[in-house]
Coordinates of C-alpha atoms in Angstrom, one line a residue:
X14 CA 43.0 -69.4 -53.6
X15 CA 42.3 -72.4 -51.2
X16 CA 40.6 -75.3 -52.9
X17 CA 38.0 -77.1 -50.8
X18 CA 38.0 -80.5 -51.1
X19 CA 34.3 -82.3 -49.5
X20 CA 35.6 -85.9 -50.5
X21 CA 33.3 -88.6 -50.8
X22 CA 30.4 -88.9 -49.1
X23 CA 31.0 -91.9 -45.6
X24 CA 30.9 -95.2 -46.8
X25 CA 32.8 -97.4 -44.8
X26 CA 33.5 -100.8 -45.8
X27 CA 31.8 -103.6 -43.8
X28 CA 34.3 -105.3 -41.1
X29 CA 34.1 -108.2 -39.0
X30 CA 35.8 -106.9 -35.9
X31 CA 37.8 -109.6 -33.9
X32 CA 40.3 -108.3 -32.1
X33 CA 41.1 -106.4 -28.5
X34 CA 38.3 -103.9 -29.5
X35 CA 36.1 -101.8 -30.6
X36 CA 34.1 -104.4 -31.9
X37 CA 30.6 -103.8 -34.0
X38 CA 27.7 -102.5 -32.5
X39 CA 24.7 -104.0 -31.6
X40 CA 22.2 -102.8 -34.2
X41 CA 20.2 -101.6 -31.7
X42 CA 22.4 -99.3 -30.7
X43 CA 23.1 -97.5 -34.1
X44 CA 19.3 -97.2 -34.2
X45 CA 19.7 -95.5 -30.8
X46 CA 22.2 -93.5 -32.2
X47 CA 19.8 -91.7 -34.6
X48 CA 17.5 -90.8 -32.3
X49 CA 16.7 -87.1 -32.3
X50 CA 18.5 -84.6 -30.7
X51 CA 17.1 -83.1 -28.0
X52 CA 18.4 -80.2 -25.4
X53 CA 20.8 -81.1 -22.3
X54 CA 18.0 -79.7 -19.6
X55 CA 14.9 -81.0 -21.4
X56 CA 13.1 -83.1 -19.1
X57 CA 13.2 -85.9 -21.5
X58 CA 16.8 -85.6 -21.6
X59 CA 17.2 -85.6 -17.7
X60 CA 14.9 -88.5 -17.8
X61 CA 16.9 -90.6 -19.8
X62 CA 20.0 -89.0 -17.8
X63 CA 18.5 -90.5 -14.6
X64 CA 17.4 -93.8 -16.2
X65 CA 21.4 -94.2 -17.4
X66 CA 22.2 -93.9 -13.9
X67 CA 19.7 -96.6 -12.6
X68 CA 20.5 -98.8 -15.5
X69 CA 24.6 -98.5 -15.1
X70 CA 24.1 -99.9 -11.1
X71 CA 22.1 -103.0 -12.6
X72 CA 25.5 -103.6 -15.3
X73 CA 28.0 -102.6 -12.3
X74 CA 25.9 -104.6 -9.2
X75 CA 25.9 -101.7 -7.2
X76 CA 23.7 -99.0 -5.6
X77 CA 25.8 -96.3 -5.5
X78 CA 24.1 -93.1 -5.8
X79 CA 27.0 -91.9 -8.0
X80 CA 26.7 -93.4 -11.1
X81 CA 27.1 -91.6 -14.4
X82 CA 28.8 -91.2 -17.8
X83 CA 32.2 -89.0 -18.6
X84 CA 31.9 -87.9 -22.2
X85 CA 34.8 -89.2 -23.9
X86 CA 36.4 -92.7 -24.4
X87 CA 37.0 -95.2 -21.7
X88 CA 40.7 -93.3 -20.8
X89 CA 38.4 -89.9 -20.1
X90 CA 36.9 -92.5 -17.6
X91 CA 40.1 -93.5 -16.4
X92 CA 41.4 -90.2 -16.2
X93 CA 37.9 -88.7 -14.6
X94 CA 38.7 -91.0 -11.2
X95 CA 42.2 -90.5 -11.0
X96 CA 42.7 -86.9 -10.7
X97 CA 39.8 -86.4 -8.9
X98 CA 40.3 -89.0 -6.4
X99 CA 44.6 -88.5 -5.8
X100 CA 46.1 -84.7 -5.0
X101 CA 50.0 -83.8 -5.4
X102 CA 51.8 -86.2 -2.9
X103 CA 49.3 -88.7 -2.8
X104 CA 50.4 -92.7 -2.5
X105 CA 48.8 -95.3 -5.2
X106 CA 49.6 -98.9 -5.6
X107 CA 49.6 -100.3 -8.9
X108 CA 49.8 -104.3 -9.7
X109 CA 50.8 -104.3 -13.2
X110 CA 49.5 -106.8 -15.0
X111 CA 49.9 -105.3 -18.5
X112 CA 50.0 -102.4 -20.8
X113 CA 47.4 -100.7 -19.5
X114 CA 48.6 -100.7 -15.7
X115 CA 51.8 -98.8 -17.1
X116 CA 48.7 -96.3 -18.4
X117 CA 47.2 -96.1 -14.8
X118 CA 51.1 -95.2 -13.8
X119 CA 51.3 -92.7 -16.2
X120 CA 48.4 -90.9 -15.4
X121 CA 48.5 -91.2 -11.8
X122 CA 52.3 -89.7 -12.0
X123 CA 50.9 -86.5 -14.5
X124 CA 48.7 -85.7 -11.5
X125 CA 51.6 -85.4 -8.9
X126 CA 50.9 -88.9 -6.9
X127 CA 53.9 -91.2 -5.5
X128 CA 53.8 -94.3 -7.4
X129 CA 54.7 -98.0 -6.2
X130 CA 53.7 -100.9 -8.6
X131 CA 54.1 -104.8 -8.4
X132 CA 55.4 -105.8 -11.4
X133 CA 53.6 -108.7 -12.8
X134 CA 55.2 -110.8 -15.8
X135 CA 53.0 -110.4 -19.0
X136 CA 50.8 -113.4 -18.9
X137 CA 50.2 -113.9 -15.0
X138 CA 47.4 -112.1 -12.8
X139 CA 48.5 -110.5 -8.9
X140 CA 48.4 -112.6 -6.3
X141 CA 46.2 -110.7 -3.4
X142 CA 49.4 -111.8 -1.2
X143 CA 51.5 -109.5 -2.9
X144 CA 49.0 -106.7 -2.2
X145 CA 48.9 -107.0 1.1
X146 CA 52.2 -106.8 1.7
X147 CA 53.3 -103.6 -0.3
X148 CA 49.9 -102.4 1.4
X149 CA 51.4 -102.7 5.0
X150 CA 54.7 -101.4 3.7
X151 CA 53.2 -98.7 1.6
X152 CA 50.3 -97.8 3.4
X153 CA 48.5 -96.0 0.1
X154 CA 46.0 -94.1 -0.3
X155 CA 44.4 -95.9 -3.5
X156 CA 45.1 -98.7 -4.9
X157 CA 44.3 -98.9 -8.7
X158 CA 44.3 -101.9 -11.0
X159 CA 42.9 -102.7 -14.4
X160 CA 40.5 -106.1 -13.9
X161 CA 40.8 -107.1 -18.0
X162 CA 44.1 -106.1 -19.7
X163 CA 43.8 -107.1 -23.2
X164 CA 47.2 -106.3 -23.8
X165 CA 48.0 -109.8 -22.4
X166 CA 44.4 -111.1 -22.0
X167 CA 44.5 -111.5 -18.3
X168 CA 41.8 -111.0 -16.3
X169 CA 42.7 -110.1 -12.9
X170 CA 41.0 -111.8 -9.6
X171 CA 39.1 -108.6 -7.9
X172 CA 37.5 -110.6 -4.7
X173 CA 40.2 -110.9 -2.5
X174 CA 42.0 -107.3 -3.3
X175 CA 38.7 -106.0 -2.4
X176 CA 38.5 -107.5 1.3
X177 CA 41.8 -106.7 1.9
X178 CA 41.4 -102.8 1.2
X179 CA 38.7 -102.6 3.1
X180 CA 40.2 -103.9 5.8
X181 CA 43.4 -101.4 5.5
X182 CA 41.2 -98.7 4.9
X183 CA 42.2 -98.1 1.1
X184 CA 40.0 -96.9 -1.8
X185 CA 39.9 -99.4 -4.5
X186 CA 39.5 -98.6 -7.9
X187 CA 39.5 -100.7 -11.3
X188 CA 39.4 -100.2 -14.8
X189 CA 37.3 -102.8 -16.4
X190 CA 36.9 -101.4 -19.4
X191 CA 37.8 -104.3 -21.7
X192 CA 36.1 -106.7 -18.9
X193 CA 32.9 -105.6 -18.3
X194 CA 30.0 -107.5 -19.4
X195 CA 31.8 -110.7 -20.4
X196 CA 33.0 -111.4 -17.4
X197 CA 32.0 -110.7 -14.1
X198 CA 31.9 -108.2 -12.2
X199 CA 30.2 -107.3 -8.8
X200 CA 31.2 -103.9 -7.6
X201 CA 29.7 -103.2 -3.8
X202 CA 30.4 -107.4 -3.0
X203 CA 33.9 -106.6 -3.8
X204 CA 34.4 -103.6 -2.4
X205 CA 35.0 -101.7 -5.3
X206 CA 35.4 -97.9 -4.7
X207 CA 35.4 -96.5 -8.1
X208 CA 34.8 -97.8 -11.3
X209 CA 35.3 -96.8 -14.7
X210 CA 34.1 -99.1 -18.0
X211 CA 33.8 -98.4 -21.8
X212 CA 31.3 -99.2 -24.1
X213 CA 33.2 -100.7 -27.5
X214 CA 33.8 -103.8 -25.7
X215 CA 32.0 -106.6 -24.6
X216 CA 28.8 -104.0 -23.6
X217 CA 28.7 -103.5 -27.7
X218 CA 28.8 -100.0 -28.5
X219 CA 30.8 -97.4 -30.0
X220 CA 34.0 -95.8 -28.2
X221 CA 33.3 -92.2 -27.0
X222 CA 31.4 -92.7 -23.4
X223 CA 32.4 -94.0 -20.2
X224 CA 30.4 -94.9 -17.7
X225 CA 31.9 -94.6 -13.9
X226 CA 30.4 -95.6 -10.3
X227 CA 32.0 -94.3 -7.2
X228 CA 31.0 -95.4 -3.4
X229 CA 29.9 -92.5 -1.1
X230 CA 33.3 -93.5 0.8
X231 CA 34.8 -92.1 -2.8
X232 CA 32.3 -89.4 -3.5
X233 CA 33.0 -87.7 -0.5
X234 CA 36.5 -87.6 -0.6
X235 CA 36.2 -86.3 -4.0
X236 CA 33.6 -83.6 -2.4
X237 CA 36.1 -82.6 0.4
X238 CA 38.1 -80.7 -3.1
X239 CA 34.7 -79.3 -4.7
X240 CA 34.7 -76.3 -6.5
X241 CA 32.2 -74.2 -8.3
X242 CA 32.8 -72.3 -11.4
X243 CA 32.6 -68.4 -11.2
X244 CA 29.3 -67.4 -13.1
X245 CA 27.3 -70.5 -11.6
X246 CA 28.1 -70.5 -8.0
X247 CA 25.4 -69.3 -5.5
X248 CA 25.6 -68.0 -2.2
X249 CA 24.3 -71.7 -1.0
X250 CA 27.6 -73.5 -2.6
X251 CA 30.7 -74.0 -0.6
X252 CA 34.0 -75.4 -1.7
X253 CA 36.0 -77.9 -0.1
X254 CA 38.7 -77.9 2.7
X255 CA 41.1 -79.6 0.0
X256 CA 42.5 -78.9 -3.2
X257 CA 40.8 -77.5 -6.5
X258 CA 40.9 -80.9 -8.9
X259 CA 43.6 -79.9 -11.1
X260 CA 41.6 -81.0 -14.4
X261 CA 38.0 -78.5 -15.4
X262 CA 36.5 -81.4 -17.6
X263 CA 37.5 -84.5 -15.6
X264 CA 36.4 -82.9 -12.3
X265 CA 34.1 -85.4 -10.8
X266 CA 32.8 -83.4 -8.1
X267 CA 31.5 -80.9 -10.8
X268 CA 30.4 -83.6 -12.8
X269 CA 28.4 -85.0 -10.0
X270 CA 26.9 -82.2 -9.6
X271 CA 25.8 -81.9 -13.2
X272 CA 23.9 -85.6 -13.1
X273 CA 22.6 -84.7 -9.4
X274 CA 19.2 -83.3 -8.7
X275 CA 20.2 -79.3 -9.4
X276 CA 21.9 -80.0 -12.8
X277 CA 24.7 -77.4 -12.2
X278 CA 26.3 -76.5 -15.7
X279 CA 29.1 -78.4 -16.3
X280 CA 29.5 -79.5 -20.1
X281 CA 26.7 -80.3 -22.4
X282 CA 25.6 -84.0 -22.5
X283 CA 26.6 -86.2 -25.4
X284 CA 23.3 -86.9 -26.6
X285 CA 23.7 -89.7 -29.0
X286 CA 26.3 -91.2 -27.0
X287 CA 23.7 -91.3 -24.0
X288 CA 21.4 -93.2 -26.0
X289 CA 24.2 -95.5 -27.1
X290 CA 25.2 -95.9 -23.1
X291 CA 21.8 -96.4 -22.4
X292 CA 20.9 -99.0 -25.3
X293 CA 23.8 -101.0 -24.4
X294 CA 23.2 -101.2 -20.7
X295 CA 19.6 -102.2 -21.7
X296 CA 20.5 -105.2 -24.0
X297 CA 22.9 -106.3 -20.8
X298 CA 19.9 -106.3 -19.0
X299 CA 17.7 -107.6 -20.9
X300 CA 19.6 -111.0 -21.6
X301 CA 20.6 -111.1 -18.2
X302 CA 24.0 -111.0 -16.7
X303 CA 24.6 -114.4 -16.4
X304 CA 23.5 -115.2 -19.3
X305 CA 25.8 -112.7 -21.7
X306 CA 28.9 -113.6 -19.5
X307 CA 28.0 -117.3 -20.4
X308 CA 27.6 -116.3 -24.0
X309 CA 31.3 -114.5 -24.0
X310 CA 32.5 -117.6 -22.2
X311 CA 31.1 -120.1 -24.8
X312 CA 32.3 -118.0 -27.6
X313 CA 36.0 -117.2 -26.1
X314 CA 36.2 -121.2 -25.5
X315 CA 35.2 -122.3 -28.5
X316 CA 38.2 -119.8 -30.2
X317 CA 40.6 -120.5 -28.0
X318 CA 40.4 -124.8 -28.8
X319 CA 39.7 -123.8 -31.9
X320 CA 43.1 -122.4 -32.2
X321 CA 44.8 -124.5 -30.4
X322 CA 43.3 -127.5 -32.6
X323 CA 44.8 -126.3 -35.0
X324 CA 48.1 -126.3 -33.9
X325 CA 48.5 -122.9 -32.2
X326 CA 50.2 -122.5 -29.2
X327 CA 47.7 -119.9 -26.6
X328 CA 49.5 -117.1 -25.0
X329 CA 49.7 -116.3 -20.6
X330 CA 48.3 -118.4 -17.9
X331 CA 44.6 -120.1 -19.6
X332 CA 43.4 -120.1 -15.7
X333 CA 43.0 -116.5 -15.5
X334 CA 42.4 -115.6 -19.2
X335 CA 39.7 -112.8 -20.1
X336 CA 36.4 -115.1 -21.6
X337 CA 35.9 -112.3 -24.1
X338 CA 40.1 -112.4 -25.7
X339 CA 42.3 -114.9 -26.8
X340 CA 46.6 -114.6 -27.4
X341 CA 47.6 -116.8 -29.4
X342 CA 51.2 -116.8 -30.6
X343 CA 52.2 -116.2 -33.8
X344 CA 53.8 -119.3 -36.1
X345 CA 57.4 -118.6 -36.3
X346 CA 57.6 -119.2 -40.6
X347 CA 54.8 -116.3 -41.3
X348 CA 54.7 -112.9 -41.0
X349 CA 52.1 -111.9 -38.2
X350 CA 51.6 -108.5 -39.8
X351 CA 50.4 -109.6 -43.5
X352 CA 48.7 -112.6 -42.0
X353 CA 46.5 -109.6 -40.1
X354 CA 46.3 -107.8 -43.3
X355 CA 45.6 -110.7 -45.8
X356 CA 42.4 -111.5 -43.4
X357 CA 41.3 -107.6 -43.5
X358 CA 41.7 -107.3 -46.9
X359 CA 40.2 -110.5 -48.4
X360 CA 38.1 -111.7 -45.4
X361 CA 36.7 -108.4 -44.0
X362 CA 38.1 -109.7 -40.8
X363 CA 40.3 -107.3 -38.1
X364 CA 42.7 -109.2 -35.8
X365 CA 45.0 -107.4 -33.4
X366 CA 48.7 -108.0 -32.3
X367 CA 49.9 -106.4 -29.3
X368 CA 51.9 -103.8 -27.7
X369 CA 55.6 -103.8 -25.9
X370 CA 56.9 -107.1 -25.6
X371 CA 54.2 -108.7 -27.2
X372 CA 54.7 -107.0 -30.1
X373 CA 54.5 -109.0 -33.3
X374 CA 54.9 -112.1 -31.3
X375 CA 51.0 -112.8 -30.4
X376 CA 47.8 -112.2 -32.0
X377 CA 45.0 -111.1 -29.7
X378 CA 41.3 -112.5 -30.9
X379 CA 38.2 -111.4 -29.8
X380 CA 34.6 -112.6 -28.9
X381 CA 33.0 -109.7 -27.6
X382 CA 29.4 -108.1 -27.4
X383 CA 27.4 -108.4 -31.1
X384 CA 30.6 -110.3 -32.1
X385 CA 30.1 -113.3 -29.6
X386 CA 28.2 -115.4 -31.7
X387 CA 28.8 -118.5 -33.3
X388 CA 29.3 -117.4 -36.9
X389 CA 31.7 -114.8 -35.9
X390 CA 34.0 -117.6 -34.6
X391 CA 33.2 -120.1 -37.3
X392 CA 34.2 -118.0 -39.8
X393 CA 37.2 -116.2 -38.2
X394 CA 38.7 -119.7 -37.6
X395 CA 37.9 -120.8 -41.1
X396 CA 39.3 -117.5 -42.4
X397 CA 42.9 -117.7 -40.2
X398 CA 43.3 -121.2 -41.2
X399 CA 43.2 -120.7 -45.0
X400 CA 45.4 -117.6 -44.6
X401 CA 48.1 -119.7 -42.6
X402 CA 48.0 -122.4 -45.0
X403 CA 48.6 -120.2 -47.6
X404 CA 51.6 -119.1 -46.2
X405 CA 52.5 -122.7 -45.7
X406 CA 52.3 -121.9 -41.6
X407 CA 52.8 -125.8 -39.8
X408 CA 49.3 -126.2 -38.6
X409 CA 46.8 -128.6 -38.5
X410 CA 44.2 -128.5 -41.4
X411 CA 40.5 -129.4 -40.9
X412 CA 40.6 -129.5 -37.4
X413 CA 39.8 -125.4 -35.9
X414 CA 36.5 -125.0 -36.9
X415 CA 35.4 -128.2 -35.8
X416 CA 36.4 -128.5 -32.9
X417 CA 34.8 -124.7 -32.2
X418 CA 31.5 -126.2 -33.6
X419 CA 31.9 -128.6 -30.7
X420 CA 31.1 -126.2 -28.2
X421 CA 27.4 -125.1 -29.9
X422 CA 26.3 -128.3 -30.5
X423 CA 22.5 -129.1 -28.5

């Protein structure tokens, strides 16, 4: 006989999250959270649906009619565009900038497409030069990139990429996930074909919804593969000359048709995570853009001297680094790993290292949504400079927080 264990009843313990992300919520958004439930076709529901929508082109700066959520984390996002947009045989261009460029590979090669990157060295952005040129000799049909890696803290120049794929007649798409909100971002201005964001970053949510934006240049070559699900279709549908979308879930073209005016059954709405979506993209708004991409800028600043008062050495090329993450390399006479876990476990405070061949070498900090505030960096620094000295680390004493506290002073 099976013995059921129920465990203990949720009571996580109370974190200060600084690193890559997720990050804590706004408060406002766990009250959003616990909003009733209510049914996917309810015209409350499809009310709030629509209002998302409308919302989501004030956070991207766009007025594209296609703006929605996918249900899942920010990669569902990611994963949404790409197999909808590329078909077997299909060319993408890739600047790596980072870890999650190799992810943009990865899925872009699962759905059949040719892949050519430019392989950027950890710690430097793409110059729009280089695109061009394996444009011409390319000639792709997409080029994807991610704008904020927080694998190497980057934040990669969009402007100029976005002019020159216009001119050459290639979609552009960018993840800017980890970027959005705390830096900016201006989606039709740049010429920005699809985009796809998550909320546990600098937007403040929970992970678990990604919100997406595609041009009618993109929504109709995505159309051109539609497809209607036996059971649903009417005698008024029609599919598209191309190719079935090889994914059910991440098909955009059925998913556009679930968030369009005949709210064709596709999957059932994540209610709570709508209200989250839509909480977020209101507290955006509210503040103003330019006002909470100042506030991440302030609060990334005043880390990054902050460490490098006190004797830490910043990681990559400070020109282009994200406002909303700092590297910072790792002393050579401590262990990066029980520093992390000494300021979790007697601080309350989450730092992150990173992946490949940053492991273990850097630490990435971050300042993002609820989190960029003055306390959170005040006490972070305080906290990493008493763990360091503990473990006798060469740094400078006395000289990280105040030089943070520099930066908030009227």
């Amino acid at each position: 006989m099976t013995t059921n264990t129920l465990f203990e009843t949720l009571n996580p313990p109370v974190r200060l999250l600084m690193g890559p992300g997720p990050i804590n919520a706004y408060p406002r958004v766990h009250q959003a959270i616990s909003s009733a439930l209510i049914g996917q076709y309810d015209p409350v529901m499809t009310g709030y649906m629509n209002q998302v929508q409308s919302l989501y082109r004030g956070v991207l700066e766009t007025n594209n009619k296609q703006t929605m959520l996918v249900d899942g984390t920010a990669r569902a996002g990611i994963e949404a565009v790409l197999v909808s947009i590329l078909q077997p045989g299909d060319k993408v261009l890739i600047p790596v900038i980072g870890r999650f460029g190799h992810l943009l590979c990865e899925i872009a090669q699962r759905v059949g497409a040719v892949v050519k990157t430019i392989d950027i060295e950890w710690g430097e952005v793409c110059p729009p030069e280089l695109v061009e040129k394996a444009i011409k000799e390319f000639q792709p049909k997409l080029l994807a990139t991610v704008q904020g890696d927080t694998s190497t803290t980057m934040n990669q120049p969009l402007a100029e990429i976005g002019e020159i794929c216009q001119r050459h007649g290639v979609l552009f798409y960018c993840d800017a996930t980890a970027s959005i909100a705390g830096n900016e971002l201006k989606m039709d201005e740049w010429h920005l074909d699809a985009v796809s964001v998550g909320l546990q970053k600098c937007l403040g949510g929970p992970s678990g919804s990604a919100p997406i934006s595609l041009s009618d240049q993109c929504a109709e070559v995505i159309n051109r593969r539609k497809h209607v699900e036996a059971g649903i279709k009417a005698e008024h549908h029609t599919a598209g000359a191309d190719i079935r979308i090889q994914s059910n879930y991440f098909d955009l073209a059925m998913v556009m048709d679930y968030w369009g005016p005949e709210r064709l059954n596709h999957h059932t709405e994540a209610t709570s995570m709508l209200y989250a979506a839509r909480e977020c993209a209101r507290i955006y708004l509210e503040e103003g853009s330019e006002n909470v991409i100042a506030r991440h800028k302030q609060a990334g600043d005043a880390m990054a001297m902050g460490l490098k008062a006190m004797g830490l050495k910043l990681f990559g090329n400070q020109q282009y680094k994200m406002n909303n993450v700092v590297g910072v390399y790792i002393p050579d006479e401590v262990d990066g790993d029980k520093v992390r876990e000494e300021l979790l476990l007697c601080f309350g405070i989450e730092i992150g290292t990173s992946f490949g061949p940053l492991h273990g070498k850097i630490w990435r900090i971050g300042t993002m949504g609820f989190n960029a505030r003055q306390e959170c960096v005040l006490t972070t620094l305080a906290a990493l400079e008493s763990v360091l000295l503990k473990y006798k680390a060469h740094i400078q004493p006395g000289q990280a927080v105040t030089t943070a506290m520099q930066y908030y002073t009227v």
